[in-house]
mmCIF file of C-alpha atoms and ligand atoms in Angstrom:
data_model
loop_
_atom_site.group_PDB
_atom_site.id
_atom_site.type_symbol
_atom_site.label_atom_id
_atom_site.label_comp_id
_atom_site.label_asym_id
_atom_site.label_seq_id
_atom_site.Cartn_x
_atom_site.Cartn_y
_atom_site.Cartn_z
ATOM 1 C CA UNK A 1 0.000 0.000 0.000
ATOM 2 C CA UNK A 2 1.417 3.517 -0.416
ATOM 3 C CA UNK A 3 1.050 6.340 1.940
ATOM 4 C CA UNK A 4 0.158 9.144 -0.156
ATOM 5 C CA UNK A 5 1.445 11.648 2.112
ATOM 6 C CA UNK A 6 5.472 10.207 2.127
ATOM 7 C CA UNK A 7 5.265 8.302 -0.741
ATOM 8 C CA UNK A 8 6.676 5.117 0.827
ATOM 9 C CA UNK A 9 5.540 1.387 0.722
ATOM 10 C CA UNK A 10 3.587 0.982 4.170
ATOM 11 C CA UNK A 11 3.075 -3.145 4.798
ATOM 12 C CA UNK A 12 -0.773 -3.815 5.095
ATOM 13 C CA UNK A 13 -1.464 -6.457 7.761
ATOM 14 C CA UNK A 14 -3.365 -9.009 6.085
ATOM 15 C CA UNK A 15 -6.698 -9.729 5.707
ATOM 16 C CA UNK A 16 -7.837 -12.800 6.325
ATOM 17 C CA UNK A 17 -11.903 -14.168 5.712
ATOM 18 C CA UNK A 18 -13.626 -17.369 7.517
ATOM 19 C CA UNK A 19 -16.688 -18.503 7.359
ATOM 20 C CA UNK A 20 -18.301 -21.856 5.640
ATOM 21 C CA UNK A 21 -18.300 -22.808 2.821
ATOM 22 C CA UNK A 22 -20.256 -21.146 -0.141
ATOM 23 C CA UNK A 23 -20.616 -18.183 1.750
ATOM 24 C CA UNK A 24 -18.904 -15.901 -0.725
ATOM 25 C CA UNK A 25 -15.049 -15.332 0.801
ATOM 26 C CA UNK A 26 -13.440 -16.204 -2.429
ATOM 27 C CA UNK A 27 -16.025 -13.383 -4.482
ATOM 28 C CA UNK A 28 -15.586 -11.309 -1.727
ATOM 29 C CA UNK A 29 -11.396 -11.571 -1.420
ATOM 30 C CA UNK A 30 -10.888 -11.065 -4.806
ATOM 31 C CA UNK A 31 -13.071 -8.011 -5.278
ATOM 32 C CA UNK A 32 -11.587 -6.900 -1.882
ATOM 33 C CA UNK A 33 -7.968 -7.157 -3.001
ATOM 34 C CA UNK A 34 -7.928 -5.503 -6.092
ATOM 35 C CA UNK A 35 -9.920 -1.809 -4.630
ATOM 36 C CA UNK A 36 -6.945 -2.481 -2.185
ATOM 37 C CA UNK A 37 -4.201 -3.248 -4.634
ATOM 38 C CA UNK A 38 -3.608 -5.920 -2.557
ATOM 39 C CA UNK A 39 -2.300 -9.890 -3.745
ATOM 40 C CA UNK A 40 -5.781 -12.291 -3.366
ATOM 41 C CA UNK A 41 -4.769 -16.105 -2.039
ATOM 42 C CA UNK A 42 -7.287 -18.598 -2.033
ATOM 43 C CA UNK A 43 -5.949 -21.246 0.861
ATOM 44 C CA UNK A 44 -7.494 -23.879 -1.432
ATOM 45 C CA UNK A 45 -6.289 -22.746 -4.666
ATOM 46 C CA UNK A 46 -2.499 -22.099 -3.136
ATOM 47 C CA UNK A 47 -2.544 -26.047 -1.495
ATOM 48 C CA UNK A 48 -3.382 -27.602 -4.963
ATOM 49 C CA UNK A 49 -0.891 -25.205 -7.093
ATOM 50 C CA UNK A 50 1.607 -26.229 -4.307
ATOM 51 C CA UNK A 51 1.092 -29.993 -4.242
ATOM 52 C CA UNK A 52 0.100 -30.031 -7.863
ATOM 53 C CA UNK A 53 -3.310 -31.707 -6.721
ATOM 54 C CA UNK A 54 -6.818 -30.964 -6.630
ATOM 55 C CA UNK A 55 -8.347 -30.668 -2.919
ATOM 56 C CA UNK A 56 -11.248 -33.118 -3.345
ATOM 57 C CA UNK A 57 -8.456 -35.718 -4.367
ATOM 58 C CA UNK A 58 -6.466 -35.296 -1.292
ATOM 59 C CA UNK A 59 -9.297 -36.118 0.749
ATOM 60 C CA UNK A 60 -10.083 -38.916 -1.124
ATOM 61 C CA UNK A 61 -6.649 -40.208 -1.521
ATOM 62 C CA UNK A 62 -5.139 -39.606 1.714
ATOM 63 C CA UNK A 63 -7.984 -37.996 3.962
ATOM 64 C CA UNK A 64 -9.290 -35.035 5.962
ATOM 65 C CA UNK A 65 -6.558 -35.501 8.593
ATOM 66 C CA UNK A 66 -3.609 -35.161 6.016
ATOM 67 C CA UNK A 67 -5.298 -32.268 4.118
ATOM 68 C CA UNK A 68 -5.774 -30.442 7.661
ATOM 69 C CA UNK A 69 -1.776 -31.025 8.052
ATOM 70 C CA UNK A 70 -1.177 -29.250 4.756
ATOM 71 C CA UNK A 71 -3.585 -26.556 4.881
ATOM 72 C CA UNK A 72 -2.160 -25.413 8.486
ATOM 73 C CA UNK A 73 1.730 -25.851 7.155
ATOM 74 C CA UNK A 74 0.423 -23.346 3.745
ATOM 75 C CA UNK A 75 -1.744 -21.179 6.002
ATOM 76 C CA UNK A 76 1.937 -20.749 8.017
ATOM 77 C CA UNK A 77 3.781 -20.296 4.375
ATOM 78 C CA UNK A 78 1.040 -17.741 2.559
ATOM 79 C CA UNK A 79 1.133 -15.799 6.391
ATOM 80 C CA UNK A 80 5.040 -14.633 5.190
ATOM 81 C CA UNK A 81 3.960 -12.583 1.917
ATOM 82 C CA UNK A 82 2.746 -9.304 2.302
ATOM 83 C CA UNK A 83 -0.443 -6.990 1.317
ATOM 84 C CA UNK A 84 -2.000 -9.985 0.940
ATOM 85 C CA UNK A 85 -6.069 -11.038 1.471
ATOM 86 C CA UNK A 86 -6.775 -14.374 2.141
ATOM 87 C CA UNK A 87 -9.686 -16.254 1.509
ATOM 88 C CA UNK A 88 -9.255 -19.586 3.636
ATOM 89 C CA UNK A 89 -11.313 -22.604 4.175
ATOM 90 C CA UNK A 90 -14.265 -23.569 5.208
ATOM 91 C CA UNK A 91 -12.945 -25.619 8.174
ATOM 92 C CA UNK A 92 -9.166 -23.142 8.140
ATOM 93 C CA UNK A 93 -10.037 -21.707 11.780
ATOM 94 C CA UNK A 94 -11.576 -24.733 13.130
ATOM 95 C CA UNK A 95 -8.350 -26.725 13.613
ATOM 96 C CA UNK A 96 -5.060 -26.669 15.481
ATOM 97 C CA UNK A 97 -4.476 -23.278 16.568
ATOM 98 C CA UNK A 98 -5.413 -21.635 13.333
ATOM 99 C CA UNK A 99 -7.798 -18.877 14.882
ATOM 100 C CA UNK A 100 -5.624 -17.311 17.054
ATOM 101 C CA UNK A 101 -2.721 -17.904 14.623
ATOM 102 C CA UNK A 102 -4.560 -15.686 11.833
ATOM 103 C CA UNK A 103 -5.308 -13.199 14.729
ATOM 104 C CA UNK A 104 -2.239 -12.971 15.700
ATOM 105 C CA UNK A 105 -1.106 -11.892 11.842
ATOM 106 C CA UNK A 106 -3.756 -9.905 10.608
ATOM 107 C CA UNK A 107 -7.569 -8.852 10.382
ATOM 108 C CA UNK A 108 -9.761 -11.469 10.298
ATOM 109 C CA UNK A 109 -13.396 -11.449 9.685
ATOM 110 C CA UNK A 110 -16.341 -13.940 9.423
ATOM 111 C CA UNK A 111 -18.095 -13.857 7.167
ATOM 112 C CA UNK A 112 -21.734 -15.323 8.587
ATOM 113 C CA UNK A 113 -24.553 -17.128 6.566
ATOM 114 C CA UNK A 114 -27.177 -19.168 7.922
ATOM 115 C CA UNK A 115 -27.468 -22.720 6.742
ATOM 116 C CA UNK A 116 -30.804 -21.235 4.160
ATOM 117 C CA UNK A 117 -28.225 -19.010 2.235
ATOM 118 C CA UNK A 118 -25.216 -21.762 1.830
ATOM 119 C CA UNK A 119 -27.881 -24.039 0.569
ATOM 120 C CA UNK A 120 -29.417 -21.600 -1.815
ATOM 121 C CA UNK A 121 -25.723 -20.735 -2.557
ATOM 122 C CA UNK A 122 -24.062 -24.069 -2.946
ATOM 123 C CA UNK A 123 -27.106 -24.793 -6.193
ATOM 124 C CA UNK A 124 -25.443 -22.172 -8.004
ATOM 125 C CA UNK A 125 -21.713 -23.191 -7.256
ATOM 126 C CA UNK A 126 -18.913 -24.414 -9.391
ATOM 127 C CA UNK A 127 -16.171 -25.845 -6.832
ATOM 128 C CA UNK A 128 -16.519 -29.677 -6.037
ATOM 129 C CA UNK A 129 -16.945 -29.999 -1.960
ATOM 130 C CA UNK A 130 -16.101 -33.279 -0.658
ATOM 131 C CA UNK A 131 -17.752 -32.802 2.915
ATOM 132 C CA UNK A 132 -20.731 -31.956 0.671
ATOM 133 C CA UNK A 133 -20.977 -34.364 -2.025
ATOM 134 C CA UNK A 134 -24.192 -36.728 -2.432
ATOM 135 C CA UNK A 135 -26.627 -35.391 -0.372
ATOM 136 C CA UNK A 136 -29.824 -35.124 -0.808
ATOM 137 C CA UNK A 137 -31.279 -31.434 -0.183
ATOM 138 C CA UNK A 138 -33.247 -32.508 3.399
ATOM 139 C CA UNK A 139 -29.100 -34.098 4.147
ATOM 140 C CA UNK A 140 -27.135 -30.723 3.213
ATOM 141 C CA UNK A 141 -29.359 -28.223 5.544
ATOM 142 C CA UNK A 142 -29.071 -31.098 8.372
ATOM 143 C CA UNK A 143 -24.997 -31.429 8.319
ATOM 144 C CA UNK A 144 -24.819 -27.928 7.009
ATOM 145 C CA UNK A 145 -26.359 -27.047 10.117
ATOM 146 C CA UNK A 146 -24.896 -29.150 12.326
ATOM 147 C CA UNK A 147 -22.100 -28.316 11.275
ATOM 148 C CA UNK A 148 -21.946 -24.875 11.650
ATOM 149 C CA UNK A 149 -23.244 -25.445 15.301
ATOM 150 C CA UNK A 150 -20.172 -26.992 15.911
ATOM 151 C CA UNK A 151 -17.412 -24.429 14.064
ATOM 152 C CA UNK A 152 -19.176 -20.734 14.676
ATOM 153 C CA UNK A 153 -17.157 -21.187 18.251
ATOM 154 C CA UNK A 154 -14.255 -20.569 16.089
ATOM 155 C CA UNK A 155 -15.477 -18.450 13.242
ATOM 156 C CA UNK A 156 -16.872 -16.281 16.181
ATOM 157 C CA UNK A 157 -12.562 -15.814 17.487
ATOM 158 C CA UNK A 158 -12.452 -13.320 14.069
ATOM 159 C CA UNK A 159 -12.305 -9.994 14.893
ATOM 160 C CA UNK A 160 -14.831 -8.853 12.965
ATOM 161 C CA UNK A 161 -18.352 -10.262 12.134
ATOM 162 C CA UNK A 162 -19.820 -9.134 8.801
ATOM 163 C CA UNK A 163 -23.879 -10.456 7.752
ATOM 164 C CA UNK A 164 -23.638 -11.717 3.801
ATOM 165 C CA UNK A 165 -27.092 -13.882 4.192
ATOM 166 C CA UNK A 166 -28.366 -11.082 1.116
ATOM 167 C CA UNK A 167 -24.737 -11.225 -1.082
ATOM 168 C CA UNK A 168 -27.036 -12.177 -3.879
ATOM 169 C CA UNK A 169 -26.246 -9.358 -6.279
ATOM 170 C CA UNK A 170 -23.134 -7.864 -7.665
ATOM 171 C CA UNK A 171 -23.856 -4.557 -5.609
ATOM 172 C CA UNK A 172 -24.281 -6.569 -2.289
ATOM 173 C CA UNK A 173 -20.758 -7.748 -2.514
ATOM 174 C CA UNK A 174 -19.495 -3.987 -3.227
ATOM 175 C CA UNK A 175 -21.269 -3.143 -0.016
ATOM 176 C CA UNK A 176 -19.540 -6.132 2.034
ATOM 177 C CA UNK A 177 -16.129 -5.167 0.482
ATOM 178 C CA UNK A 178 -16.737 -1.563 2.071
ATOM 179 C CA UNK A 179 -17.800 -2.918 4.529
ATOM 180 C CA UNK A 180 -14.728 -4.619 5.588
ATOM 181 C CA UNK A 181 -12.647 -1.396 4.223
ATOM 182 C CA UNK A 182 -14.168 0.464 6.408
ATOM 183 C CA UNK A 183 -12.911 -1.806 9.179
ATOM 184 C CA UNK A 184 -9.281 -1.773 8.460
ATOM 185 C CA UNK A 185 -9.036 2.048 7.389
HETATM 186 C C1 S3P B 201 -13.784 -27.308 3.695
HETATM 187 C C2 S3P B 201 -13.982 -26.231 2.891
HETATM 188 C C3 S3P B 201 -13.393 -26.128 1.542
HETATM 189 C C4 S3P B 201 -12.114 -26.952 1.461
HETATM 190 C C5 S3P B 201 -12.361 -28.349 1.892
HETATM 191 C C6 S3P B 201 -12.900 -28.451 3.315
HETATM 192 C C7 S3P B 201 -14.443 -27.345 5.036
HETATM 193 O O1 S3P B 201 -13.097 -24.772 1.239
HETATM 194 O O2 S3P B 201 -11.093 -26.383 2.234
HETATM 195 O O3 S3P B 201 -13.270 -28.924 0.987
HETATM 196 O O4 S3P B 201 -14.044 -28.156 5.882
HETATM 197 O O5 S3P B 201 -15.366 -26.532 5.252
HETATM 198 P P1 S3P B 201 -14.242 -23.668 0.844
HETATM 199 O O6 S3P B 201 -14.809 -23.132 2.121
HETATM 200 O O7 S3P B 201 -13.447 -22.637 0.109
HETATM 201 O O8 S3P B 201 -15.237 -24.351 -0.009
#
């Protein structure tokens, strides 16, 4: 970032968005980074160019407990670049230490949907999600719910808490990124 008034290179600490999956962090990061001219990482995206693998295929080929090894050790390697926003996760915080790790290195901020809205938005998604796969309707609101029951105590450690249940329309997002702008401004 520069700082208009001495015209020097001022390091940005980075921020960093949680929440479940579908909820809109990667939409959200990407937009986010470039009004702040910042680098976007997708946790995700950064394991498989790393690995050279796709995530669904590490949990099928050597399960959740080896991908959760990984995705701390890159969470640990993306942490050293700078002016970065990260987009990690759906389960990121929920493990190890993570939460108070990405605390302890930037602004973080959940990004909160209730089970309705990561239903409605998971229909209209690309990305294959192997804690999702082959459920019926009725059996995605059920684990989705239970399973956010289970993680908010850790989405709830981010230091910020922003609604996106109505990010259904390209101005909505604009309004979350400035949102979040606001916050770290
Ligand atoms: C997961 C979320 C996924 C991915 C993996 C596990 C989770 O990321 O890390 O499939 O445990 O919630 P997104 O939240 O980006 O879909």
């Amino acid at each position: 970032m520069l700082n208009s008034t001495s015209n020097t290179w001022i390091q940005r600490p980075a921020i960093i968005l949680v929440g479940y999956m579908c909820v809109g962090k990667t939409t959200i990061g990407k937009s986010l980074a470039k009004q702040l001219g910042c680098t976007f990482y997708d946790l995700d995206w950064y394991i498989e160019e790393r690995f050279r693998t796709k995530v669904p295929r590490i949990f099928a080929e050597q399960g959740e407990e080896k991908f959760r090894d990984m995705e701390r050790r890159m969470l640990h390697e993306v942490a050293e670049f700078q002016n970065i926003v990260l987009s990690c996760g759906g389960g990121t915080p929920c493990f190890f230490d993570n939460a108070d790790y990405m605390n302890s290195i930037g602004e973080t901020f959940y990004l909160k949907a209730s089970p309705e809205t990561i239903v409605r938005h998971l229909a209209i998604s690309k990305g294959e999600r192997p804690l999702l796969k082959g459920k019926s309707h009725e059996e995605l609101f059920n684990y989705i719910s239970q399973q956010i029951a289970e993680r908010e105590q850790f989405y709830l450690k981010a230091k910020h808490i922003i609604d996106v249940n109505t990010l259904d329309a390209e101005e909505k997002v604009d309004s979350v990124v400035r949102k979040i702008i606001d916050y770290t401004t």
